[in-house]
Structure formats: C-alpha cells, structure tokens
mmCIF file of C-alpha atoms in Angstrom:
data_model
loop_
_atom_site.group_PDB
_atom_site.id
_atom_site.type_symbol
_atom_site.label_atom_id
_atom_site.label_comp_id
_atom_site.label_asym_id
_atom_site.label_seq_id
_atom_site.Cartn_x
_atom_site.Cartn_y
_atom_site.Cartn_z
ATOM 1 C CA UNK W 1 26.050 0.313 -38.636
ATOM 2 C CA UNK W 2 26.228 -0.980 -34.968
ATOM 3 C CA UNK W 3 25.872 -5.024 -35.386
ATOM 4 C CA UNK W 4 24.841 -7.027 -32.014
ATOM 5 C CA UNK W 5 22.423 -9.033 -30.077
ATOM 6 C CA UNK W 6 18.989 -7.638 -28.898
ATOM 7 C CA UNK W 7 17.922 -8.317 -25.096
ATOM 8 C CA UNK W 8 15.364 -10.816 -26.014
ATOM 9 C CA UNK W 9 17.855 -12.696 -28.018
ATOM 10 C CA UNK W 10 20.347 -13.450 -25.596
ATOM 11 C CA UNK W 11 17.648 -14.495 -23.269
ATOM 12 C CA UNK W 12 16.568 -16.998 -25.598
ATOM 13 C CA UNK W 13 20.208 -18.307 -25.992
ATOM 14 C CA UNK W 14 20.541 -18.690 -22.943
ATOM 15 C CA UNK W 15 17.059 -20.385 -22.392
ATOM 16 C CA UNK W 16 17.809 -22.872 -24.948
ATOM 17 C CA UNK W 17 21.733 -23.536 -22.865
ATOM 18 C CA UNK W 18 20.300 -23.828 -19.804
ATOM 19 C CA UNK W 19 17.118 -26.815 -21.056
ATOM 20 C CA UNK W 20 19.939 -28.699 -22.869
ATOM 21 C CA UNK W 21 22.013 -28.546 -20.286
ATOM 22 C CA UNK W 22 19.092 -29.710 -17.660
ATOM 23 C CA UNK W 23 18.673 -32.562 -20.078
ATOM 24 C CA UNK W 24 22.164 -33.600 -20.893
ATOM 25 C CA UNK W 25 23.609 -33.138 -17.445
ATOM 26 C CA UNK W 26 21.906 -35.847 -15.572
ATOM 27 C CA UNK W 27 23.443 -38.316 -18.365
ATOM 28 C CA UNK W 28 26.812 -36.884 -17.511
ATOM 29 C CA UNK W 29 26.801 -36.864 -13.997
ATOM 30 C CA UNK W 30 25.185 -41.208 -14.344
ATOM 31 C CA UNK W 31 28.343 -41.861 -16.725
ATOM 32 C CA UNK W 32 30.721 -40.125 -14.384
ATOM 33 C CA UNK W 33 29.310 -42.071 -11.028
ATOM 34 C CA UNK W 34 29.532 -45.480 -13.063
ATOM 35 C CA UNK W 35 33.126 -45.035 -14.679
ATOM 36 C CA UNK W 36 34.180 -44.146 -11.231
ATOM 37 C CA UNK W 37 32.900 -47.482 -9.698
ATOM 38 C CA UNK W 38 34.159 -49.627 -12.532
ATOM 39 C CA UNK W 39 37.432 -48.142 -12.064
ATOM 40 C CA UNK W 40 37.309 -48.289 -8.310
ATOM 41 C CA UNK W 41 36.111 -51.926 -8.390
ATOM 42 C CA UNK W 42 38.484 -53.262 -10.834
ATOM 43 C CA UNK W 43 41.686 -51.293 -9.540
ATOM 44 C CA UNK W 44 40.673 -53.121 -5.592
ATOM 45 C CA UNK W 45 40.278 -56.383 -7.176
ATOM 46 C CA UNK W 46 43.957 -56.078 -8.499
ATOM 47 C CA UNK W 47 45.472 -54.383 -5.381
ATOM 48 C CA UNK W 48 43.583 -57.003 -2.972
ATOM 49 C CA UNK W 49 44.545 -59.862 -5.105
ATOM 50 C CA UNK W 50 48.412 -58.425 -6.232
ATOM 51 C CA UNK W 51 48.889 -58.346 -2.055
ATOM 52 C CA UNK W 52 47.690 -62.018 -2.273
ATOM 53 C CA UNK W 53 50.026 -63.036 -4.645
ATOM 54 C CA UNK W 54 53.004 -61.512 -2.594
ATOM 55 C CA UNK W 55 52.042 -62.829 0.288
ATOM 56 C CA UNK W 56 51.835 -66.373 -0.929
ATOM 57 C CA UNK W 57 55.182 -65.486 -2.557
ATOM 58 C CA UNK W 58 57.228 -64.637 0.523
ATOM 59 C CA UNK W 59 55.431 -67.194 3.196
ATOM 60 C CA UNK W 60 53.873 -70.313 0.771
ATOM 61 C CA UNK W 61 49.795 -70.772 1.162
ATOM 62 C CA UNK W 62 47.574 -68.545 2.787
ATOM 63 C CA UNK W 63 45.383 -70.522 5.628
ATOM 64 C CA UNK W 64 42.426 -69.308 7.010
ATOM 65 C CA UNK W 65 40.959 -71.170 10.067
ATOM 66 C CA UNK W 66 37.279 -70.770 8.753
ATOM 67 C CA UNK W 67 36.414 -74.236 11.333
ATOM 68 C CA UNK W 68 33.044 -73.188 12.840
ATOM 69 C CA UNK W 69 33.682 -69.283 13.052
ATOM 70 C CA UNK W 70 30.356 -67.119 14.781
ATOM 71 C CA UNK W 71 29.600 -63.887 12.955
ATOM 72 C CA UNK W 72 29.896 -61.917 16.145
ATOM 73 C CA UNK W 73 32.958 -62.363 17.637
ATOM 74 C CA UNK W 74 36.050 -62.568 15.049
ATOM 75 C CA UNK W 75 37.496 -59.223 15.058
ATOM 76 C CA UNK W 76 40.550 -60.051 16.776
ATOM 77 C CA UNK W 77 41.633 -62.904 14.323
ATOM 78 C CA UNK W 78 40.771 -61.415 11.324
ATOM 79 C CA UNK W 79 42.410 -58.458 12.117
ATOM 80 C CA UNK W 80 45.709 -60.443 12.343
ATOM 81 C CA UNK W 81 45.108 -62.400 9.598
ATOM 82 C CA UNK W 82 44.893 -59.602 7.382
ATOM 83 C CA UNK W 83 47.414 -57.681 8.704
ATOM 84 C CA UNK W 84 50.242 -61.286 8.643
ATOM 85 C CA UNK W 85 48.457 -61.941 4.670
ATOM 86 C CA UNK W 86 47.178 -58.882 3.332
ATOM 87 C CA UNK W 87 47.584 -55.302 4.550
ATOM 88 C CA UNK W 88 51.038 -55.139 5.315
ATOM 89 C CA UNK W 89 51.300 -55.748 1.266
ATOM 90 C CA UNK W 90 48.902 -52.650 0.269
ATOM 91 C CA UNK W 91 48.805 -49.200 0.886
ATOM 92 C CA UNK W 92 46.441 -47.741 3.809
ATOM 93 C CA UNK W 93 45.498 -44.823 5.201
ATOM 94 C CA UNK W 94 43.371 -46.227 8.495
ATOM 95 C CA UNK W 95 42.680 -49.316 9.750
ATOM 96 C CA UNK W 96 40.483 -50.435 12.732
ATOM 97 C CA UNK W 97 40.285 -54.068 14.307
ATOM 98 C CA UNK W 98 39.199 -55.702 17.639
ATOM 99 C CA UNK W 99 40.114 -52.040 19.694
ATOM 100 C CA UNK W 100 36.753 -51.189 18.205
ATOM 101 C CA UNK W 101 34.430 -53.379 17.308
ATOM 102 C CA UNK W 102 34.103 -57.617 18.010
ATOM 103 C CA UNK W 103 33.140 -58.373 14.230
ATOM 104 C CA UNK W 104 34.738 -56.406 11.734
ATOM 105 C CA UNK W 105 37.988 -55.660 10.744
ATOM 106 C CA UNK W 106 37.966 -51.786 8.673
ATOM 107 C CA UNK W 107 40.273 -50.369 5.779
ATOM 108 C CA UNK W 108 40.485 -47.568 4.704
ATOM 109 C CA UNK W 109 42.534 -46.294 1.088
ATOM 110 C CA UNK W 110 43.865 -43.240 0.275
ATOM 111 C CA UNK W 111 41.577 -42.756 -3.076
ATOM 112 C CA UNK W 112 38.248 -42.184 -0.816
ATOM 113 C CA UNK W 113 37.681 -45.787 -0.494
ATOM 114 C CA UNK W 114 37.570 -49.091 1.895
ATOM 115 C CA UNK W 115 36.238 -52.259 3.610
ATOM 116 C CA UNK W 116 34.922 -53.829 6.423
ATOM 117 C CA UNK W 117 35.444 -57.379 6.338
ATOM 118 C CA UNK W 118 33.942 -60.515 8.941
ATOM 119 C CA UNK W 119 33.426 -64.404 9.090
ATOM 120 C CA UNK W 120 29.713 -64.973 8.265
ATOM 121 C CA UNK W 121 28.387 -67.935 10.335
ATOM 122 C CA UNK W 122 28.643 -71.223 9.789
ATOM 123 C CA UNK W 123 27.718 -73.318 6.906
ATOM 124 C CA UNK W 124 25.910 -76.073 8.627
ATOM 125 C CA UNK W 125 26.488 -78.437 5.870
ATOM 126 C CA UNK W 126 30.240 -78.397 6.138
ATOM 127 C CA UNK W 127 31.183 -76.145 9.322
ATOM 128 C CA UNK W 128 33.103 -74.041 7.697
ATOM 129 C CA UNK W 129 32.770 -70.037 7.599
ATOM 130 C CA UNK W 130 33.031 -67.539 4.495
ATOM 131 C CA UNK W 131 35.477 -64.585 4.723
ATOM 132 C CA UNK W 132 33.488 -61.584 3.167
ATOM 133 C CA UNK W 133 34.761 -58.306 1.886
ATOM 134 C CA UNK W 134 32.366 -55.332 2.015
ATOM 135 C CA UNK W 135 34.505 -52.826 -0.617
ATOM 136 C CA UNK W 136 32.591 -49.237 -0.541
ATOM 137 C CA UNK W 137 33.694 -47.001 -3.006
ATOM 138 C CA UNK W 138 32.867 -44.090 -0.391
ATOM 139 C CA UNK W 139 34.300 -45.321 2.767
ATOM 140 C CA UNK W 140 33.217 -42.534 4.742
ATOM 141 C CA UNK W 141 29.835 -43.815 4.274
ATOM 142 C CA UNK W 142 30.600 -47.199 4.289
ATOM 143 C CA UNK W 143 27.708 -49.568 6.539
ATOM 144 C CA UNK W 144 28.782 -52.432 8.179
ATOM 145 C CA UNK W 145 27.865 -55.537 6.915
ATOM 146 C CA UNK W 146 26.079 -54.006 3.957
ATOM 147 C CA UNK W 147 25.715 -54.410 0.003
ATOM 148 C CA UNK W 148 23.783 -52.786 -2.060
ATOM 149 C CA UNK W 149 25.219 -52.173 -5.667
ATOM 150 C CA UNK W 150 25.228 -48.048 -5.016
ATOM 151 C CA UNK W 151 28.824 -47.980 -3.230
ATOM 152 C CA UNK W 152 29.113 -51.221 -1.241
ATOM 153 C CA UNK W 153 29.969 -54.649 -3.107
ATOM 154 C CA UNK W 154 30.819 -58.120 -1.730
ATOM 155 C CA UNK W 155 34.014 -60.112 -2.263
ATOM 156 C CA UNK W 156 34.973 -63.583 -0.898
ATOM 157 C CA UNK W 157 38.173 -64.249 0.082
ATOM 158 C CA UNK W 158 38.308 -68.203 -1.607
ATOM 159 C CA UNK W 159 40.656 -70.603 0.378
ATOM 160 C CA UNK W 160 40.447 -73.200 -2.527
ATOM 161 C CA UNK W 161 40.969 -70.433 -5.215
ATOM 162 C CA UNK W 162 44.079 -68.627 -2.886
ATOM 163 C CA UNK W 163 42.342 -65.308 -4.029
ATOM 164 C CA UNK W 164 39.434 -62.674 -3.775
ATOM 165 C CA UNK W 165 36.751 -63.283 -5.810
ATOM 166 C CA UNK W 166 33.542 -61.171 -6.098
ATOM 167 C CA UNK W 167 30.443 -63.587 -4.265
ATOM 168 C CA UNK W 168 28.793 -65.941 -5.992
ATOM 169 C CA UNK W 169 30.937 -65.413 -9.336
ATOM 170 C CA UNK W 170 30.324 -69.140 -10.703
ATOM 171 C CA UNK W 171 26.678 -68.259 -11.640
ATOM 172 C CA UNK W 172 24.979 -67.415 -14.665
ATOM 173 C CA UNK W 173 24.450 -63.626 -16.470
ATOM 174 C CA UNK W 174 20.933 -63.891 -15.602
ATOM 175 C CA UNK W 175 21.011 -65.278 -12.266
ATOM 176 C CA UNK W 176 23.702 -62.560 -11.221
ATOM 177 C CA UNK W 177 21.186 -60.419 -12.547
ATOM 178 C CA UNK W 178 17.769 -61.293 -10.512
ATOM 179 C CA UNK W 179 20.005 -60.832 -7.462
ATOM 180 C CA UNK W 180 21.662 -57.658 -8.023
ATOM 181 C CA UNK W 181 18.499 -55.933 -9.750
ATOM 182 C CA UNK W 182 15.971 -57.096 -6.372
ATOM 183 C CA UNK W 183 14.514 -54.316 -4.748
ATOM 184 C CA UNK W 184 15.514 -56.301 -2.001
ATOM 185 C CA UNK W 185 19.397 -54.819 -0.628
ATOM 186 C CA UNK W 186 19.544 -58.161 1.235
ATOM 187 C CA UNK W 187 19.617 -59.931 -1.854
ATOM 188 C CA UNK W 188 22.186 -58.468 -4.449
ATOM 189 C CA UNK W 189 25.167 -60.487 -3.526
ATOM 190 C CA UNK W 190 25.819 -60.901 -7.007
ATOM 191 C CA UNK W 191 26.049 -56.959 -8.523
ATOM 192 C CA UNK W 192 30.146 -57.472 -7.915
ATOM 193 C CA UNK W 193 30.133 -60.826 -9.763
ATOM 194 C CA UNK W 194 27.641 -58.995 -12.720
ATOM 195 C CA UNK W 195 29.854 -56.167 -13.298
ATOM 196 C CA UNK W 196 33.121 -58.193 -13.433
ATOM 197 C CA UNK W 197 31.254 -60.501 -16.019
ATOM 198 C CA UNK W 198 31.022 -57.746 -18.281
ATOM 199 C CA UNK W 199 34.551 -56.435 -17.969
ATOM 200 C CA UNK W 200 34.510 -54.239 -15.259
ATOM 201 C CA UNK W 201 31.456 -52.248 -16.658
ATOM 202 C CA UNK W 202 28.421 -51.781 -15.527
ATOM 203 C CA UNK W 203 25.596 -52.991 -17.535
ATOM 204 C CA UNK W 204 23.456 -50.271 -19.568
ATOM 205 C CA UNK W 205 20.155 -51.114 -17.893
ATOM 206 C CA UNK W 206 21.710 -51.542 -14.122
ATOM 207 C CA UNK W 207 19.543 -50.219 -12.175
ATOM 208 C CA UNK W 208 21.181 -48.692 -8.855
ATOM 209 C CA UNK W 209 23.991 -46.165 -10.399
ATOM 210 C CA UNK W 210 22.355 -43.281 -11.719
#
C-alpha cells in the first residue's frame, strides 16, 4: 500500500508555515535591525576614539578652537581638523569637506556607514562651540544635521575628556530616556548615550528600531 500526503493536507501544512512564519518573522527581522545598530554603534565608538588615542600619541593633545564658532560657516576648519586629528588614523571610503558644503564635514566607511559632523553655535554662557558627530548607520541616507534613534545618533567630540562621547552621556537612565523616546526627532539627543548605558544594547521597550 501506497503511503503519502493527500492535497488538502499539504495545503494545510503549508497554511500553518506560512501564519507562523508571518508571526515570527517580524520579530526576526526587529532583532536583526537592532543587533546591527548595536554593533555598528559600538564598533564607531572604538574606531573614532582608537584614531583619538593615536593621534594624541604621535602629536600630544588634540585642540579644537571651539572660541565663538557660527553653525553655518565651519566646513573648511573642521575639515582640516579632522583630517590633521582623526581621519588620516581610520579607514574611509569618501569624504567631503568645504568643496561642497560651508557646514559639514562628511565620512563615509566601507561597512555601509558614516557622518556628517559641524560646530553648533555658540554657548552664550561661555562662548564656546560643541563639535557634534551625526554617525548614521546607513550613510547613503544619512540627513544632515539630523538624529533620530532609527539610523542617525549624536556624538560629541569632548575637549576636556580628549575623546568622543555620545551627547549628553552624564545624565540619568530615565532622563536619557524621556529624550530619546519623544515623539519629538528634535529632542532625542540622548538615544546614543541610552544605548551605551546599557552596554551597547538597545533597550527591550525602545521604541524607534523595529
């Protein structure tokens, strides 16, 4: 006697596959998108800051002349900052400077990913200007200027701390989180800061990788 599978019950099989699939597969694909930031995130931290380190090796203390910098019109010197301090000490598929824009200074690595990077304006209080990073883990689709917790993240290069640190890292678990979970894009300076308080990973109920 012939054993086998009737029509109706392969169908069925195959039913059942394809609705565990439809429910499992959207868990698989969030996991995947958030094990590739963390390891994007925390792999730039230690190139950008490993580059630091060798530069302060070979020439002594960075300086950054951060005395009453505009937001609009520092391409050319941070382009040649980073490229006397930085770049010359990582590997880079593209960069773009002053040629292109009056702002921004743009990296791009060879995994997919990159930064733009400008002198926010002047702190009033003390005249002196931040250096922020804008690391996108898709630099192709990288925005200038931007942060939202989906692929762009903010960085700081410190002067005081001779490194890159993710923005606004000295405050608390739950302030990091009421800026990085506001619907607000403008306001999640502190997603980068969140996610390197926990180790690199992103928190289970973080809300913008999913």
């Amino acid at each position: 006697m012939k054993l086998g599978f009737t029509m109706s019950e392969v169908l069925i099989t195959i039913g059942i596959i394809g609705i565990i699939a439809a429910m499992t597969l959207p868990s698989v694909i969030t996991k995947y998108k958030r094990k590739t930031a963390e390891t994007k995130l925390a792999k730039f931290y230690s190139v950008i800051n490993q580059a630091v380190r060798m530069s302060i090796a070979e020439h002594g203390e960075i300086i950054i002349d951060n005395e009453n910098k505009s937001d609009t019109a520092n391409a050319e010197y941070i382009e040649q900052w980073y490229k006397e301090n930085i770049t010359k000490y990582i590997k880079t598929i593209n960069e773009e400077g002053a040629d292109k824009n009056n702002a921004y200074y743009k990296v791009a690595f060879i995994d997919g990913s990159g930064f733009n990077s400008y002198m926010g304006a002047s702190n009033t209080a003390n005249g002196k200007s931040n250096l922020y990073i804008f690391y996108c883990l898709n630099y192709k689709t990288c925005k200038l200027g931007h942060y939202e917790g989906e692929n762009q993240f903010l960085f700081t290069y410190s002067p005081e701390k001779q490194s890159v640190v993710p923005t606004f890292s000295n405050l608390t678990i739950e302030k990091l989180k009421q800026q990085c979970y506001s619907e607000n894009e403008g306001s999640r300076h502190g997603c980068t800061a969140l996610i390197q308080a926990n180790g690199w990973r992103i928190p289970e109920d973080y809300p913008w990788i999913r």
